[in-house]
CSV table of C-alpha atoms in Angstrom, one decimal:
chain,number,residue,atom,x,y,z
A,27,MET,CA,-5.1,-8.5,20.9
A,28,THR,CA,-1.5,-9.3,21.9
A,29,GLY,CA,1.7,-9.7,20.0
A,30,ALA,CA,3.3,-7.6,17.3
A,31,ARG,CA,1.5,-4.5,16.1
A,32,ARG,CA,-0.4,-5.0,12.8
A,33,ILE,CA,-1.2,-2.4,10.2
A,34,HIS,CA,-2.8,-2.4,6.7
A,35,ALA,CA,-1.0,-0.7,3.8
A,36,GLN,CA,-4.1,1.0,2.3
A,37,LEU,CA,-5.9,1.7,5.5
A,38,HIS,CA,-3.1,3.0,7.6
A,39,LEU,CA,-0.4,4.3,5.3
A,40,LEU,CA,-1.2,5.1,1.6
A,41,ASP,CA,-2.3,8.7,1.0
A,42,ARG,CA,-1.7,9.8,4.6
A,43,GLN,CA,0.3,13.0,5.3
A,44,VAL,CA,3.8,12.7,6.5
A,45,VAL,CA,4.8,15.2,9.3
A,46,GLY,CA,8.0,15.9,11.1
A,47,GLU,CA,8.6,14.8,14.6
A,48,GLY,CA,8.5,17.6,17.1
A,49,ASP,CA,7.2,20.5,15.0
A,50,GLY,CA,4.5,18.6,13.1
A,51,ARG,CA,5.5,20.3,9.9
A,52,LEU,CA,3.9,18.8,6.8
A,53,LEU,CA,6.7,17.1,4.7
A,54,CYS,CA,5.0,15.1,2.0
A,55,LYS,CA,2.3,12.4,1.4
A,56,VAL,CA,2.6,8.6,1.3
A,57,ASP,CA,2.3,8.0,-2.5
A,58,ASP,CA,3.5,4.4,-2.5
A,59,LEU,CA,5.6,2.0,-0.4
A,60,GLU,CA,8.8,0.3,-1.2
A,61,LEU,CA,9.2,-3.3,-0.3
A,62,GLY,CA,12.3,-5.1,0.9
A,63,HIS,CA,12.8,-8.8,1.7
A,64,ASP,CA,14.2,-10.7,4.7
A,65,PRO,CA,16.6,-13.6,4.3
A,66,GLU,CA,13.7,-16.0,3.9
A,67,GLY,CA,12.3,-13.9,1.0
A,68,ARG,CA,9.4,-12.5,3.0
A,69,PRO,CA,8.5,-8.9,2.0
A,70,HIS,CA,8.6,-6.1,4.5
A,71,LEU,CA,8.1,-2.3,4.4
A,72,ALA,CA,11.4,-0.6,3.5
A,73,ALA,CA,10.5,3.0,2.7
A,74,ILE,CA,7.8,5.5,2.1
A,75,LEU,CA,7.8,6.8,-1.5
A,76,TYR,CA,6.6,10.2,-2.5
A,77,GLY,CA,6.4,12.6,-5.4
A,78,PRO,CA,5.2,12.2,-9.0
A,79,LEU,CA,7.4,9.3,-9.8
A,80,ALA,CA,5.7,7.3,-7.0
A,81,LEU,CA,2.1,8.5,-7.5
A,82,GLY,CA,2.1,8.4,-11.3
A,83,PRO,CA,2.6,4.7,-11.8
A,84,ARG,CA,0.2,4.0,-9.0
A,85,ILE,CA,-2.6,6.0,-10.7
A,86,GLY,CA,-1.8,4.5,-14.0
A,87,GLY,CA,-3.4,5.3,-17.4
A,88,VAL,CA,-2.7,8.4,-19.4
A,89,ILE,CA,-2.7,10.7,-16.3
A,90,GLY,CA,-0.1,8.6,-14.5
A,91,ARG,CA,2.1,8.4,-17.6
A,92,LEU,CA,1.9,12.2,-18.0
A,93,MET,CA,3.0,12.7,-14.4
A,94,VAL,CA,6.0,10.5,-14.8
A,95,ALA,CA,7.0,11.9,-18.2
A,96,ALA,CA,6.7,15.5,-17.0
A,97,THR,CA,8.8,14.8,-13.9
A,98,ARG,CA,11.5,12.9,-15.7
A,99,LEU,CA,11.7,15.7,-18.3
A,100,LEU,CA,12.5,18.2,-15.5
A,101,ARG,CA,14.8,16.0,-13.4
A,102,PRO,CA,18.5,16.0,-14.5
A,103,GLU,CA,19.3,12.4,-13.5
A,104,GLU,CA,19.5,9.7,-16.2
A,105,HIS,CA,17.2,7.4,-14.3
A,106,PRO,CA,15.3,9.5,-11.7
A,107,ALA,CA,13.7,7.6,-8.8
A,108,PRO,CA,10.9,8.5,-6.4
A,109,ARG,CA,11.8,10.3,-3.3
A,110,ARG,CA,12.0,8.0,-0.3
A,111,VAL,CA,11.8,8.1,3.5
A,112,PRO,CA,13.3,4.9,5.0
A,113,MET,CA,10.9,3.2,7.4
A,114,VAL,CA,13.6,3.3,10.1
A,115,LEU,CA,12.8,7.1,10.4
A,116,VAL,CA,9.1,6.5,11.0
A,117,THR,CA,8.4,7.0,14.7
A,118,GLU,CA,4.5,6.9,14.7
A,119,ILE,CA,1.7,5.7,12.5
A,120,GLY,CA,-1.6,7.4,13.3
A,121,SER,CA,-3.8,9.9,11.6
A,122,ALA,CA,-0.6,11.1,10.1
A,123,VAL,CA,2.8,9.4,9.7
A,124,THR,CA,5.5,11.0,11.9
A,125,VAL,CA,9.1,10.8,10.9
A,126,ALA,CA,12.3,11.9,12.5
A,127,GLY,CA,14.7,14.2,10.7
A,128,ARG,CA,13.9,16.8,8.2
A,129,GLN,CA,12.6,15.4,4.9
A,130,ALA,CA,11.4,17.9,2.4
A,131,GLU,CA,10.0,17.7,-1.1
A,132,PRO,CA,12.5,19.3,-3.5
A,133,ALA,CA,11.4,22.6,-5.0
A,134,LEU,CA,11.4,21.2,-8.6
A,135,GLU,CA,9.1,18.4,-7.7
A,136,ARG,CA,6.8,20.6,-5.6
A,137,TRP,CA,6.5,23.0,-8.5
A,138,THR,CA,5.7,20.0,-10.9
A,139,ARG,CA,3.1,18.8,-8.4
A,140,GLU,CA,1.4,22.1,-7.9
A,141,ASN,CA,1.6,23.6,-11.4
A,142,LEU,CA,1.4,20.5,-13.7
A,143,ILE,CA,0.0,17.5,-11.9
A,144,ALA,CA,-2.6,19.3,-9.8
A,145,LYS,CA,-4.3,20.5,-13.0
A,146,LEU,CA,-4.7,17.0,-14.4
A,147,PRO,CA,-8.2,15.5,-13.8
A,148,GLY,CA,-8.1,12.7,-11.2
A,149,SER,CA,-4.6,13.5,-10.1
A,150,GLY,CA,-5.5,14.0,-6.4
A,151,GLY,CA,-4.7,10.3,-5.6
A,152,GLY,CA,-5.5,6.9,-6.7
A,153,ASN,CA,-5.7,3.2,-5.7
A,154,GLY,CA,-4.5,1.6,-8.9
A,155,ASP,CA,-8.0,1.1,-10.4
A,156,GLU,CA,-7.2,2.9,-13.6
A,157,ASP,CA,-4.2,0.7,-14.2
A,158,GLU,CA,-5.9,-2.6,-13.6
A,159,GLU,CA,-6.1,-3.5,-17.3
A,160,GLU,CA,-2.4,-2.9,-18.0
A,161,GLY,CA,-1.3,-6.2,-16.5
A,162,GLY,CA,2.1,-6.9,-15.0
A,163,GLY,CA,3.0,-8.6,-11.7
A,164,TYR,CA,4.4,-8.1,-8.2
A,165,ASN,CA,8.0,-7.8,-9.4
A,166,ASP,CA,7.4,-5.5,-12.4
A,167,ARG,CA,3.9,-3.9,-12.2
A,168,HIS,CA,4.3,-0.2,-11.8
A,169,GLY,CA,8.0,-0.7,-11.6
A,170,ASP,CA,10.9,1.0,-13.3
A,171,ASP,CA,12.9,-0.6,-16.1
A,172,ASP,CA,16.2,-0.5,-14.2
A,173,GLY,CA,15.5,-3.2,-11.5
A,174,ARG,CA,14.4,-1.0,-8.6
A,175,PRO,CA,12.7,-2.7,-5.6
A,176,PRO,CA,9.0,-3.7,-5.9
A,177,ARG,CA,6.3,-1.4,-4.5
A,178,ILE,CA,3.0,-2.1,-2.7
A,179,SER,CA,1.1,-0.8,-5.6
A,180,GLY,CA,2.4,-3.7,-7.7
A,181,LEU,CA,0.8,-6.1,-5.3
A,182,ILE,CA,-2.6,-4.5,-4.6
A,183,GLY,CA,-5.0,-5.4,-7.4
A,184,LEU,CA,-3.3,-8.6,-8.4
A,185,PRO,CA,-5.6,-11.6,-9.1
A,186,VAL,CA,-5.5,-14.4,-6.5
A,187,ALA,CA,-5.9,-18.1,-7.3
A,188,ASP,CA,-6.3,-21.0,-4.9
A,189,SER,CA,-4.5,-24.3,-4.8
A,190,ALA,CA,-6.8,-25.7,-7.5
A,191,GLY,CA,-6.1,-22.8,-9.8
A,192,ARG,CA,-9.6,-21.3,-9.3
A,193,ARG,CA,-9.7,-17.5,-9.1
A,194,VAL,CA,-10.5,-16.3,-5.6
A,195,GLY,CA,-10.5,-12.6,-6.2
A,196,GLN,CA,-7.9,-9.8,-6.1
A,197,VAL,CA,-5.7,-8.3,-3.5
A,198,ALA,CA,-7.6,-5.5,-1.8
A,199,ASP,CA,-5.1,-4.7,1.0
A,200,VAL,CA,-2.0,-6.0,2.6
A,201,ARG,CA,-1.5,-6.6,6.3
A,202,PHE,CA,1.9,-6.2,7.9
A,203,SER,CA,3.1,-7.3,11.4
A,204,GLN,CA,5.9,-5.5,13.1
A,205,ASP,CA,8.0,-8.7,13.7
A,206,GLY,CA,10.4,-8.4,10.8
A,207,PRO,CA,14.1,-7.8,10.6
A,208,LEU,CA,15.7,-5.1,12.8
A,209,LEU,CA,15.9,-1.7,10.9
A,210,GLY,CA,19.0,0.2,11.8
A,211,GLU,CA,19.2,-1.6,15.2
A,212,VAL,CA,16.3,0.7,16.2
A,213,ARG,CA,13.0,-1.2,15.6
A,214,ASN,CA,11.6,-4.2,13.8
A,215,ALA,CA,10.3,-3.9,10.3
A,216,PHE,CA,6.7,-4.4,9.3
A,217,ARG,CA,6.7,-7.8,7.6
A,218,LEU,CA,4.0,-9.1,5.3
A,219,ASP,CA,1.4,-10.9,7.4
A,220,GLY,CA,-1.2,-11.7,4.9
A,221,LEU,CA,-3.5,-10.5,2.1
A,222,ILE,CA,-7.1,-9.3,2.1
A,223,VAL,CA,-8.7,-10.8,-0.9
A,224,ALA,CA,-12.0,-9.4,-2.3
A,225,PRO,CA,-13.9,-11.5,-4.8
A,226,ARG,CA,-14.7,-8.6,-7.1
A,227,HIS,CA,-13.7,-4.9,-7.4
A,228,THR,CA,-15.5,-3.1,-4.7
A,229,GLY,CA,-13.5,0.1,-4.5
A,230,ARG,CA,-11.1,1.1,-1.8
A,231,LEU,CA,-11.7,-0.5,1.6
A,232,PHE,CA,-12.1,1.7,4.7
A,233,GLY,CA,-11.8,-0.8,7.5
A,234,TYR,CA,-15.4,-1.1,8.5
A,235,GLU,CA,-15.6,-4.5,6.8
A,236,ARG,CA,-12.8,-6.0,9.1
A,237,GLY,CA,-14.6,-7.4,12.1
A,238,PRO,CA,-17.5,-6.4,14.3
A,239,GLY,CA,-16.0,-3.2,15.7
A,240,GLY,CA,-15.4,0.2,14.0
A,241,ARG,CA,-16.6,3.8,14.1
A,242,ALA,CA,-19.1,3.7,11.2
A,243,PRO,CA,-22.8,4.2,11.8
A,244,TRP,CA,-24.7,1.0,12.2
A,245,LEU,CA,-26.3,1.1,8.8
A,246,VAL,CA,-23.0,1.9,7.0
A,247,SER,CA,-21.2,-0.9,8.8
A,248,LYS,CA,-24.0,-3.4,7.9
A,249,VAL,CA,-24.0,-2.5,4.2
A,250,ILE,CA,-20.2,-2.6,3.9
A,251,ARG,CA,-19.9,-5.9,5.7
A,252,ARG,CA,-22.6,-7.4,3.5
A,253,LEU,CA,-20.8,-6.1,0.4
A,254,HIS,CA,-17.6,-7.8,1.6
A,255,ARG,CA,-19.2,-10.9,3.1
A,256,HIS,CA,-17.3,-13.1,0.7
A,257,SER,CA,-13.9,-11.3,1.1
A,258,ARG,CA,-11.3,-13.4,2.9
A,259,PHE,CA,-7.9,-13.2,4.5
A,260,ALA,CA,-4.9,-15.3,3.3
A,261,THR,CA,-2.1,-15.6,5.8
A,262,TRP,CA,1.6,-15.6,4.7
A,263,SER,CA,1.7,-19.4,5.3
A,264,GLN,CA,-1.2,-19.9,2.9
A,265,ILE,CA,0.6,-18.1,0.0
A,266,ALA,CA,2.5,-20.4,-2.3
A,267,THR,CA,3.9,-17.8,-4.8
A,268,LEU,CA,3.8,-14.0,-4.7
A,269,GLY,CA,5.8,-13.2,-7.8
A,270,GLY,CA,4.4,-13.0,-11.3
A,271,GLU,CA,1.1,-11.8,-12.5
A,272,THR,CA,-1.1,-13.9,-10.1
A,273,VAL,CA,-0.8,-14.6,-6.4
A,274,CYS,CA,-1.1,-18.4,-6.0
A,275,LEU,CA,-2.3,-19.9,-2.7
A,276,SER,CA,-1.3,-23.3,-1.3
A,277,VAL,CA,-4.8,-24.0,0.1
A,278,PRO,CA,-8.4,-24.2,-1.3
A,279,ALA,CA,-10.4,-20.9,-1.1
A,280,ASP,CA,-12.7,-22.3,1.6
A,281,GLU,CA,-9.8,-22.5,4.1
A,282,LEU,CA,-9.3,-18.7,4.0
A,283,SER,CA,-10.6,-16.8,7.1
A,284,PRO,CA,-13.4,-14.3,6.9
A,285,LEU,CA,-12.6,-10.6,7.5
A,286,ALA,CA,-14.6,-10.7,10.7
A,287,GLU,CA,-11.6,-12.4,12.4
A,288,LEU,CA,-9.4,-9.5,11.6
A,289,TYR,CA,-10.9,-7.0,14.0
A,290,GLU,CA,-8.6,-4.9,16.2
A,291,PRO,CA,-8.7,-1.3,17.2
A,292,ASP,CA,-7.5,1.2,14.6
A,293,PRO,CA,-3.9,2.3,15.5
A,294,SER,CA,-4.9,5.9,14.8
């Protein structure tokens, strides 16, 4: 496949380790992703977010709220924000995410994560499932109350409706293409390329359902692809509106491409 490099938010970024360039030292984990917008209003990846204030809202429910409350109680700022690593510092996306410079989780947040959060059931990670019933939309779901930028966790899980208003499913993953605006005059941003839409909640996707290739055993691949045989891909040009509580498409559901057309080698 030629053209700009493509990655999927859940498959290639969320929950992966972030390591330093050169020494490979573990720095943090990708707990969420901050989104920016180009002059045309198209979202692109702006920063990696990490720490309890990023992971808590993504997990949702009582556990997520406790994570956020405990961290805010211990942080001196009036409106503490998640720690962030600008995407311009990302030099490689593979089995781990490599960044230039020396990012480090502050001692206070590390203590909170290890001594408070790690002891909470289910706090090892999340994909937004527990927060699905809380509602909200792309611009405010999982967001802060002071107008901070939207996050990828506010997009994954949103219901999707076609041009006739019929529910198609929900956003299961987001694909980005590295053809966005220039970041720091160094490299192009990963710009939203389209949405993977699953007709029902099927848990986190692992990539085997996206096309004929992959590394899974034959039986596993067959089962997963059958499970997702009705999942579809909506390109950016097929998205009418992204804001609010529902993603609205500009085309009927039967015009969306099957996931079999998305196959490409895993960047890792």
